[in-house]
Amino acid sequence: MLDNTKVPGLAIDRVGKVFQQAGKPDFRALDDVSLTIRPNEFFTLLGPSGCGKTTLLRMIAGFEHPSEGEIRLDGDPITGLPPNRRPVNTVFQNYALFPHLSVAANIGFGLEMLKKPRAEIEATVAQMLRLVRMEEMADRKTSQISGGQQQRVALARALAPRPRVLLLDEPLSALDLKLRKEMQIELKRMQAETGITFVFVTHDQEEALTMSDRIAVMSAGRVLQVGAPRDIYDRPANHFVANFIGDSNFLTGTVVEMSAGLVSIRLVNGAVLEASVPSSVTFGATATVVVRPEHAVLAAPGEGVIAGEVETVIYFGTDTHFHIRTGEGATFIVRQQNRRGDAAVAQRGEAVSIHLPPGVATVLAGEA
Amino acid sequence: MSVAGPEAEARQRRWLTLPAVAVITLFGVLPLVIVVVYSLLRSAPYGGVEWTFSTDAYVSFLYQKDIFDDTLQFHADYLLIYGRSLAFSVVTTFVCLILGFPTAYFIATRPVATRQIWLLLVTIPFWSNLLIRTLAIMLLIRDDGLVNNGLMWLGVIDTPFVMIFTDFAIVLGLFYSFLPFMVLPLFSSLEKLDFRLVEAGFDLYANRFQVLTRIILPIARPGIVAGCLLVFIPCIGAYVTPLILGGGKHLMIGSLIAEQFGSARNWPMGAAQALILMAGVLVALWFYGRNARRGVAHAR
Ligand SMILES: Nc1ncnc2c1ncn2[C@@H]1O[C@H](COP(=O)(O)OP(=O)(O)OP(=O)(O)O)[C@@H](O)[C@H]1O
Ligand SMILES: [Mg+2]
């Protein structure tokens, strides 16, 4: 039998969490979660509010105990260790900087608790201050620096003891858009420079797509899909993932033909569509396919597979969104990139059709 | 609408402060002035004062006039009393802090709904008169009181354990009277403590003791200083508790001052000693001001 207990990295093995609340029924926050996070990976937990991301992170850090399952770090179970004995550090959502200590003392705190020699602490703190570009603020109080700077100090403080895993709970959510974009790039840079495994929590799908090596999409305490950003975006496993990440159009039809990796689906309006299929489907079954708005193309009436009428035109600068009311009464969104000098491709009220180039449609698994 | 000029506005504001100024003058400054004036007069043989200037009251705090040749001789009786009061107050404050801190921490970590109940329980002793509470303690710790009888009934001791009229009794009484003054400010600073900071401490490899000494205590410091002060100040001038539970065996500042106005009929002396006590308290306050400012800067 394969010995899978010595896999390097962070293994979350069939972990569940039930919260017991006085006077209320028990609440299951996590259900049978299994993940293997590789060393050096930028791994993101993505999901809507309340899906259990923080709970999972707190169990990795040691602040909560799993009700079921086990967490292993490089093959060694860490479930029984208290937080101060785990080589794991956290960047807290609200930063949780120590208000009575200076920026430098905050960064050095972990090393000091680990009883490192003075000289080493000072050297590491200086190095961390450089890494987060906060050298001039070393002696400031944490109340005397801006939100973005506090965030960087929190990051430096968690990185200084060189943990094997760094947990980040929505560290960017309190920042404004511009700073947020800057910090996203800096976070990526620091992860590359330090080579530490990052487990990053966010409910912003764009942030997840741009930053991660792999993403786990969660909903209601379960992991729905794990994969590289591109996999998840192009081949969402189910309706929820497709809806949560990016905009999606859903079409239903019947499977009429099957070949390797491709199926033909007859849509309700009679048109036949070729779609890629991640898992198996049965011949003659009803299937839902998903089409990303930017993969569909507007065409003259009769040229595409679906006929409709332009209901709304929304200009976004880089692209334009067309909401098309189809013959079946559904709304289909087409996103078209804007080029210089182009007039809008179609006007409101115009009759159009939607062309779907080969390979843009994906069959959703588990949707009969 | 007519707009009042800045001078008119300032004048108006001055009128608004009048009640506050009046209250402070009438009940704060005026009595103090009287005390200062009395302390600088000569005592009349049957109480009251003679209206002649004299620093005798202050001089006699440290020196005794020789009956024969009027030379001044140093005597430490009063200093001893002040020292004793100080020692009792320090010990009481310390005991209050050691026992009050876990209590306040316990309350601050309860769910919000139950916190109110615990706080209420802490303040319940305040609902009855200090004298009654002190007499109740006396009943408990007497030689044939509840504690001794209970211990003897259980067979733990054969002869009563003498507690009443001892230093222990005084500290116990003071501790019991002033504990809420410690718990309440400690609670209010611990309640504001962000427990995510505690988690951050554990996350950064601190053990429980280090989390307490390196994170919780420094952040709760304004509460600790305020609590210590609120216990220490009334403690050092306490009158009823040392008198009843100490059996009047050892004089403390409170009793000493009361005695000057009462049986000793030396009003200037009483006034001077009250002022010396006040000066001591002011020095303590000054220290507090310095520490609290530092603490507040931390807590922000
Ligand atoms: N101590 C607790 N007791 C009871 N229920 C809890 C507790 N902690 C979390 N929960 C519940 O568990 C669920 C998951 O919470 P969690 O904080 O992990 O969500 P999240 O995915 O981090 O959400 P958000 O994006 O809003 O931070 C929520 O429904 C929450 O109410
Ligand atoms: Mg959360």
mmCIF file of C-alpha atoms in Angstrom, chain B residues 15-279:
data_model
loop_
_atom_site.group_PDB
_atom_site.id
_atom_site.type_symbol
_atom_site.label_atom_id
_atom_site.label_comp_id
_atom_site.label_asym_id
_atom_site.label_seq_id
_atom_site.Cartn_x
_atom_site.Cartn_y
_atom_site.Cartn_z
ATOM 1 C CA TRP B 15 -21.410 82.174 32.630
ATOM 2 C CA LEU B 16 -22.013 78.540 31.794
ATOM 3 C CA THR B 17 -18.992 77.423 33.803
ATOM 4 C CA LEU B 18 -20.211 79.336 36.853
ATOM 5 C CA PRO B 19 -22.064 76.456 38.586
ATOM 6 C CA ALA B 20 -19.067 74.181 38.254
ATOM 7 C CA VAL B 21 -16.722 76.847 39.539
ATOM 8 C CA ALA B 22 -19.066 77.548 42.453
ATOM 9 C CA VAL B 23 -19.287 73.898 43.450
ATOM 10 C CA ILE B 24 -15.546 73.406 43.270
ATOM 11 C CA THR B 25 -14.890 76.565 45.279
ATOM 12 C CA LEU B 26 -17.494 75.878 47.900
ATOM 13 C CA PHE B 27 -16.800 72.191 48.489
ATOM 14 C CA GLY B 28 -13.240 71.784 47.351
ATOM 15 C CA VAL B 29 -11.119 74.873 47.642
ATOM 16 C CA LEU B 30 -12.746 76.561 50.611
ATOM 17 C CA PRO B 31 -12.539 73.611 53.040
ATOM 18 C CA LEU B 32 -8.978 73.051 51.955
ATOM 19 C CA VAL B 33 -8.115 76.680 52.637
ATOM 20 C CA ILE B 34 -9.670 76.381 56.079
ATOM 21 C CA VAL B 35 -7.624 73.274 56.786
ATOM 22 C CA VAL B 36 -4.442 74.994 55.647
ATOM 23 C CA VAL B 37 -5.199 78.050 57.774
ATOM 24 C CA TYR B 38 -6.025 75.955 60.865
ATOM 25 C CA SER B 39 -2.859 73.953 60.467
ATOM 26 C CA LEU B 40 -0.893 77.200 60.759
ATOM 27 C CA LEU B 41 -2.540 78.394 63.991
ATOM 28 C CA ARG B 42 -1.943 77.656 67.640
ATOM 29 C CA SER B 43 -4.226 75.176 69.386
ATOM 30 C CA ALA B 44 -6.515 76.406 72.098
ATOM 31 C CA PRO B 45 -6.459 74.432 75.359
ATOM 32 C CA TYR B 46 -10.055 73.184 75.083
ATOM 33 C CA GLY B 47 -10.245 72.558 71.356
ATOM 34 C CA GLY B 48 -10.544 75.049 68.553
ATOM 35 C CA VAL B 49 -7.758 77.431 67.686
ATOM 36 C CA GLU B 50 -6.096 80.626 68.807
ATOM 37 C CA TRP B 51 -5.656 83.084 65.998
ATOM 38 C CA THR B 52 -1.876 83.356 66.190
ATOM 39 C CA PHE B 53 0.415 82.131 63.484
ATOM 40 C CA SER B 54 2.463 79.093 64.354
ATOM 41 C CA THR B 55 4.208 76.232 62.605
ATOM 42 C CA ASP B 56 4.133 74.140 65.771
ATOM 43 C CA ALA B 57 1.793 71.608 64.210
ATOM 44 C CA TYR B 58 4.257 70.792 61.462
ATOM 45 C CA VAL B 59 7.308 70.968 63.666
ATOM 46 C CA SER B 60 5.783 68.623 66.212
ATOM 47 C CA PHE B 61 5.210 66.064 63.480
ATOM 48 C CA LEU B 62 8.909 65.249 63.656
ATOM 49 C CA TYR B 63 10.157 66.966 66.837
ATOM 50 C CA GLN B 64 9.223 67.094 70.451
ATOM 51 C CA LYS B 65 9.851 70.175 72.567
ATOM 52 C CA ASP B 66 11.882 69.439 75.626
ATOM 53 C CA ILE B 67 9.776 70.454 78.628
ATOM 54 C CA PHE B 68 12.713 72.089 80.401
ATOM 55 C CA ASP B 69 14.778 73.981 77.862
ATOM 56 C CA ASP B 70 12.501 74.156 74.805
ATOM 57 C CA THR B 71 15.057 72.447 72.542
ATOM 58 C CA LEU B 72 13.682 70.294 69.758
ATOM 59 C CA GLN B 73 14.212 66.579 69.892
ATOM 60 C CA PHE B 74 13.542 64.261 67.001
ATOM 61 C CA HIS B 75 10.845 61.710 67.631
ATOM 62 C CA ALA B 76 9.588 59.119 65.176
ATOM 63 C CA ASP B 77 6.210 58.210 66.719
ATOM 64 C CA TYR B 78 4.164 59.858 64.001
ATOM 65 C CA LEU B 79 6.477 58.702 61.273
ATOM 66 C CA LEU B 80 5.996 55.176 62.573
ATOM 67 C CA ILE B 81 2.241 55.542 62.380
ATOM 68 C CA TYR B 82 2.530 56.838 58.840
ATOM 69 C CA GLY B 83 4.917 54.013 58.002
ATOM 70 C CA ARG B 84 2.536 51.452 59.456
ATOM 71 C CA SER B 85 -0.391 52.876 57.507
ATOM 72 C CA LEU B 86 1.720 52.867 54.402
ATOM 73 C CA ALA B 87 2.712 49.247 54.958
ATOM 74 C CA PHE B 88 -0.886 48.171 55.517
ATOM 75 C CA SER B 89 -1.978 50.035 52.410
ATOM 76 C CA VAL B 90 0.778 48.566 50.278
ATOM 77 C CA VAL B 91 0.035 45.043 51.479
ATOM 78 C CA THR B 92 -3.705 45.507 50.994
ATOM 79 C CA THR B 93 -3.226 46.977 47.517
ATOM 80 C CA PHE B 94 -0.948 44.098 46.610
ATOM 81 C CA VAL B 95 -3.369 41.458 47.886
ATOM 82 C CA CYS B 96 -6.231 43.204 46.069
ATOM 83 C CA LEU B 97 -4.216 43.189 42.848
ATOM 84 C CA ILE B 98 -3.147 39.555 43.132
ATOM 85 C CA LEU B 99 -6.685 38.360 43.826
ATOM 86 C CA GLY B 100 -8.518 41.051 41.861
ATOM 87 C CA PHE B 101 -6.688 40.439 38.605
ATOM 88 C CA PRO B 102 -7.769 36.824 38.110
ATOM 89 C CA THR B 103 -11.275 37.842 39.185
ATOM 90 C CA ALA B 104 -11.417 40.667 36.650
ATOM 91 C CA TYR B 105 -9.895 38.443 33.968
ATOM 92 C CA PHE B 106 -12.454 35.766 34.702
ATOM 93 C CA ILE B 107 -15.332 38.238 34.421
ATOM 94 C CA ALA B 108 -13.952 39.880 31.279
ATOM 95 C CA THR B 109 -13.734 36.522 29.530
ATOM 96 C CA ARG B 110 -17.337 35.501 30.310
ATOM 97 C CA PRO B 111 -20.040 35.935 27.659
ATOM 98 C CA VAL B 112 -21.415 39.477 27.657
ATOM 99 C CA ALA B 113 -24.722 38.490 29.228
ATOM 100 C CA THR B 114 -23.187 36.772 32.269
ATOM 101 C CA ARG B 115 -20.564 39.503 32.765
ATOM 102 C CA GLN B 116 -23.219 41.850 34.150
ATOM 103 C CA ILE B 117 -24.210 39.273 36.755
ATOM 104 C CA TRP B 118 -20.631 38.744 37.899
ATOM 105 C CA LEU B 119 -20.060 42.494 38.117
ATOM 106 C CA LEU B 120 -23.202 42.843 40.174
ATOM 107 C CA LEU B 121 -21.959 40.156 42.559
ATOM 108 C CA VAL B 122 -18.664 41.987 42.956
ATOM 109 C CA THR B 123 -20.416 45.229 43.879
ATOM 110 C CA ILE B 124 -23.002 43.689 46.226
ATOM 111 C CA PRO B 125 -20.975 44.437 49.407
ATOM 112 C CA PHE B 126 -21.336 48.131 48.553
ATOM 113 C CA TRP B 127 -25.033 47.898 49.111
ATOM 114 C CA SER B 128 -24.642 47.759 52.880
ATOM 115 C CA ASN B 129 -22.914 50.156 55.213
ATOM 116 C CA LEU B 130 -19.155 49.836 55.739
ATOM 117 C CA LEU B 131 -19.575 49.721 59.507
ATOM 118 C CA ILE B 132 -22.011 46.853 59.279
ATOM 119 C CA ARG B 133 -19.784 44.936 56.908
ATOM 120 C CA THR B 134 -16.796 45.431 59.185
ATOM 121 C CA LEU B 135 -18.729 44.269 62.221
ATOM 122 C CA ALA B 136 -19.825 41.229 60.236
ATOM 123 C CA ILE B 137 -16.207 40.339 59.532
ATOM 124 C CA MET B 138 -15.540 40.731 63.237
ATOM 125 C CA LEU B 139 -18.258 38.186 63.975
ATOM 126 C CA LEU B 140 -16.702 35.802 61.485
ATOM 127 C CA ILE B 141 -13.127 35.913 62.717
ATOM 128 C CA ARG B 142 -13.660 36.246 66.461
ATOM 129 C CA ASP B 143 -12.161 33.580 68.708
ATOM 130 C CA ASP B 144 -15.608 32.041 68.989
ATOM 131 C CA GLY B 145 -16.651 33.206 65.550
ATOM 132 C CA LEU B 146 -17.913 31.187 62.662
ATOM 133 C CA VAL B 147 -14.494 30.412 61.198
ATOM 134 C CA ASN B 148 -12.895 29.232 64.419
ATOM 135 C CA ASN B 149 -15.948 27.272 65.509
ATOM 136 C CA GLY B 150 -16.158 25.664 62.116
ATOM 137 C CA LEU B 151 -12.504 24.679 62.071
ATOM 138 C CA MET B 152 -12.743 23.313 65.588
ATOM 139 C CA TRP B 153 -15.880 21.388 64.760
ATOM 140 C CA LEU B 154 -14.084 19.869 61.781
ATOM 141 C CA GLY B 155 -11.207 18.989 64.088
ATOM 142 C CA VAL B 156 -8.647 21.001 62.133
ATOM 143 C CA ILE B 157 -7.618 22.991 65.210
ATOM 144 C CA ASP B 158 -8.058 22.505 68.985
ATOM 145 C CA THR B 159 -7.720 26.053 70.232
ATOM 146 C CA PRO B 160 -9.105 29.112 68.442
ATOM 147 C CA PHE B 161 -6.849 30.633 65.874
ATOM 148 C CA VAL B 162 -6.453 34.253 66.993
ATOM 149 C CA MET B 163 -7.341 36.508 64.111
ATOM 150 C CA ILE B 164 -9.329 39.371 65.549
ATOM 151 C CA PHE B 165 -7.361 42.474 66.593
ATOM 152 C CA THR B 166 -4.322 41.406 64.579
ATOM 153 C CA ASP B 167 -2.634 42.924 61.545
ATOM 154 C CA PHE B 168 -4.150 40.086 59.568
ATOM 155 C CA ALA B 169 -7.625 41.221 60.573
ATOM 156 C CA ILE B 170 -6.896 44.778 59.445
ATOM 157 C CA VAL B 171 -5.597 43.698 56.051
ATOM 158 C CA LEU B 172 -8.493 41.289 55.654
ATOM 159 C CA GLY B 173 -10.988 44.051 56.422
ATOM 160 C CA LEU B 174 -9.294 46.575 54.150
ATOM 161 C CA PHE B 175 -8.995 43.993 51.382
ATOM 162 C CA TYR B 176 -12.654 43.113 51.668
ATOM 163 C CA SER B 177 -13.752 46.758 51.696
ATOM 164 C CA PHE B 178 -11.682 47.883 48.734
ATOM 165 C CA LEU B 179 -11.532 44.846 46.444
ATOM 166 C CA PRO B 180 -14.284 46.168 44.125
ATOM 167 C CA PHE B 181 -12.240 49.346 43.574
ATOM 168 C CA MET B 182 -9.544 47.092 42.155
ATOM 169 C CA VAL B 183 -11.746 44.725 40.199
ATOM 170 C CA LEU B 184 -13.794 47.366 38.389
ATOM 171 C CA PRO B 185 -10.980 49.338 36.701
ATOM 172 C CA LEU B 186 -9.118 46.098 35.968
ATOM 173 C CA PHE B 187 -12.247 44.704 34.401
ATOM 174 C CA SER B 188 -12.809 47.764 32.267
ATOM 175 C CA SER B 189 -9.288 47.616 30.856
ATOM 176 C CA LEU B 190 -9.353 43.838 30.373
ATOM 177 C CA GLU B 191 -12.756 44.064 28.740
ATOM 178 C CA LYS B 192 -11.262 46.336 26.099
ATOM 179 C CA LEU B 193 -8.341 43.963 25.575
ATOM 180 C CA ASP B 194 -8.521 42.447 22.118
ATOM 181 C CA PHE B 195 -8.190 38.719 22.729
ATOM 182 C CA ARG B 196 -6.883 38.302 19.222
ATOM 183 C CA LEU B 197 -3.696 39.851 20.619
ATOM 184 C CA VAL B 198 -3.526 36.934 23.023
ATOM 185 C CA GLU B 199 -3.920 34.537 20.114
ATOM 186 C CA ALA B 200 -1.252 36.447 18.201
ATOM 187 C CA GLY B 201 1.037 35.950 21.198
ATOM 188 C CA PHE B 202 0.460 32.190 21.252
ATOM 189 C CA ASP B 203 0.892 32.118 17.495
ATOM 190 C CA LEU B 204 4.304 33.732 17.916
ATOM 191 C CA TYR B 205 5.532 30.993 20.270
ATOM 192 C CA ALA B 206 4.787 32.701 23.609
ATOM 193 C CA ASN B 207 3.680 30.350 26.398
ATOM 194 C CA ARG B 208 0.884 31.200 28.827
ATOM 195 C CA PHE B 209 3.145 32.971 31.273
ATOM 196 C CA GLN B 210 4.785 35.034 28.530
ATOM 197 C CA VAL B 211 1.409 35.969 27.093
ATOM 198 C CA LEU B 212 0.407 37.223 30.540
ATOM 199 C CA THR B 213 3.566 39.182 31.273
ATOM 200 C CA ARG B 214 4.440 40.379 27.783
ATOM 201 C CA ILE B 215 1.007 41.159 26.373
ATOM 202 C CA ILE B 216 -1.894 41.200 28.825
ATOM 203 C CA LEU B 217 -0.237 42.993 31.755
ATOM 204 C CA PRO B 218 1.366 45.808 29.709
ATOM 205 C CA ILE B 219 -1.877 46.477 27.874
ATOM 206 C CA ALA B 220 -3.973 46.327 31.053
ATOM 207 C CA ARG B 221 -1.553 48.664 32.799
ATOM 208 C CA PRO B 222 -3.773 51.770 32.951
ATOM 209 C CA GLY B 223 -6.389 49.625 34.716
ATOM 210 C CA ILE B 224 -3.798 48.183 37.075
ATOM 211 C CA VAL B 225 -2.483 51.637 37.983
ATOM 212 C CA ALA B 226 -5.985 53.055 38.442
ATOM 213 C CA GLY B 227 -7.060 50.088 40.559
ATOM 214 C CA CYS B 228 -3.981 50.286 42.773
ATOM 215 C CA LEU B 229 -4.547 53.982 43.303
ATOM 216 C CA LEU B 230 -8.233 53.601 44.048
ATOM 217 C CA VAL B 231 -7.385 51.014 46.706
ATOM 218 C CA PHE B 232 -4.256 52.629 48.059
ATOM 219 C CA ILE B 233 -5.607 56.145 48.631
ATOM 220 C CA PRO B 234 -8.681 55.296 50.721
ATOM 221 C CA CYS B 235 -6.683 52.569 52.441
ATOM 222 C CA ILE B 236 -4.043 54.875 53.795
ATOM 223 C CA GLY B 237 -6.614 57.129 55.429
ATOM 224 C CA ALA B 238 -8.932 54.291 56.481
ATOM 225 C CA TYR B 239 -10.485 54.832 59.904
ATOM 226 C CA VAL B 240 -13.326 52.463 60.654
ATOM 227 C CA THR B 241 -11.721 49.174 59.613
ATOM 228 C CA PRO B 242 -8.394 49.444 61.501
ATOM 229 C CA LEU B 243 -10.242 50.765 64.525
ATOM 230 C CA ILE B 244 -12.722 47.909 64.748
ATOM 231 C CA LEU B 245 -10.728 44.971 63.422
ATOM 232 C CA GLY B 246 -7.395 46.099 64.851
ATOM 233 C CA GLY B 247 -8.965 46.759 68.194
ATOM 234 C CA GLY B 248 -7.300 50.175 68.300
ATOM 235 C CA LYS B 249 -4.073 48.534 69.390
ATOM 236 C CA HIS B 250 -2.016 50.130 66.660
ATOM 237 C CA LEU B 251 -2.733 53.700 65.672
ATOM 238 C CA MET B 252 -3.128 54.378 61.990
ATOM 239 C CA ILE B 253 -3.277 57.722 60.217
ATOM 240 C CA GLY B 254 -7.056 57.841 60.169
ATOM 241 C CA SER B 255 -7.331 57.237 63.898
ATOM 242 C CA LEU B 256 -4.457 59.600 64.601
ATOM 243 C CA ILE B 257 -6.119 62.501 62.809
ATOM 244 C CA ALA B 258 -9.471 61.730 64.395
ATOM 245 C CA GLU B 259 -7.808 61.694 67.791
ATOM 246 C CA GLN B 260 -6.290 65.150 67.263
ATOM 247 C CA PHE B 261 -9.715 66.642 66.640
ATOM 248 C CA GLY B 262 -11.274 64.571 69.403
ATOM 249 C CA SER B 263 -9.629 63.631 72.658
ATOM 250 C CA ALA B 264 -6.287 65.390 72.029
ATOM 251 C CA ARG B 265 -8.029 68.679 71.211
ATOM 252 C CA ASN B 266 -5.249 69.727 68.925
ATOM 253 C CA TRP B 267 -6.985 70.946 65.789
ATOM 254 C CA PRO B 268 -3.907 72.468 64.111
ATOM 255 C CA MET B 269 -2.115 69.162 64.586
ATOM 256 C CA GLY B 270 -5.006 67.239 63.000
ATOM 257 C CA ALA B 271 -5.166 69.700 60.127
ATOM 258 C CA ALA B 272 -1.414 69.509 59.556
ATOM 259 C CA GLN B 273 -1.445 65.721 59.545
ATOM 260 C CA ALA B 274 -4.332 65.630 57.118
ATOM 261 C CA LEU B 275 -2.323 67.917 54.832
ATOM 262 C CA ILE B 276 0.818 65.808 55.143
ATOM 263 C CA LEU B 277 -1.230 62.760 54.180
ATOM 264 C CA MET B 278 -2.673 64.682 51.259
ATOM 265 C CA ALA B 279 0.780 65.692 50.090
#
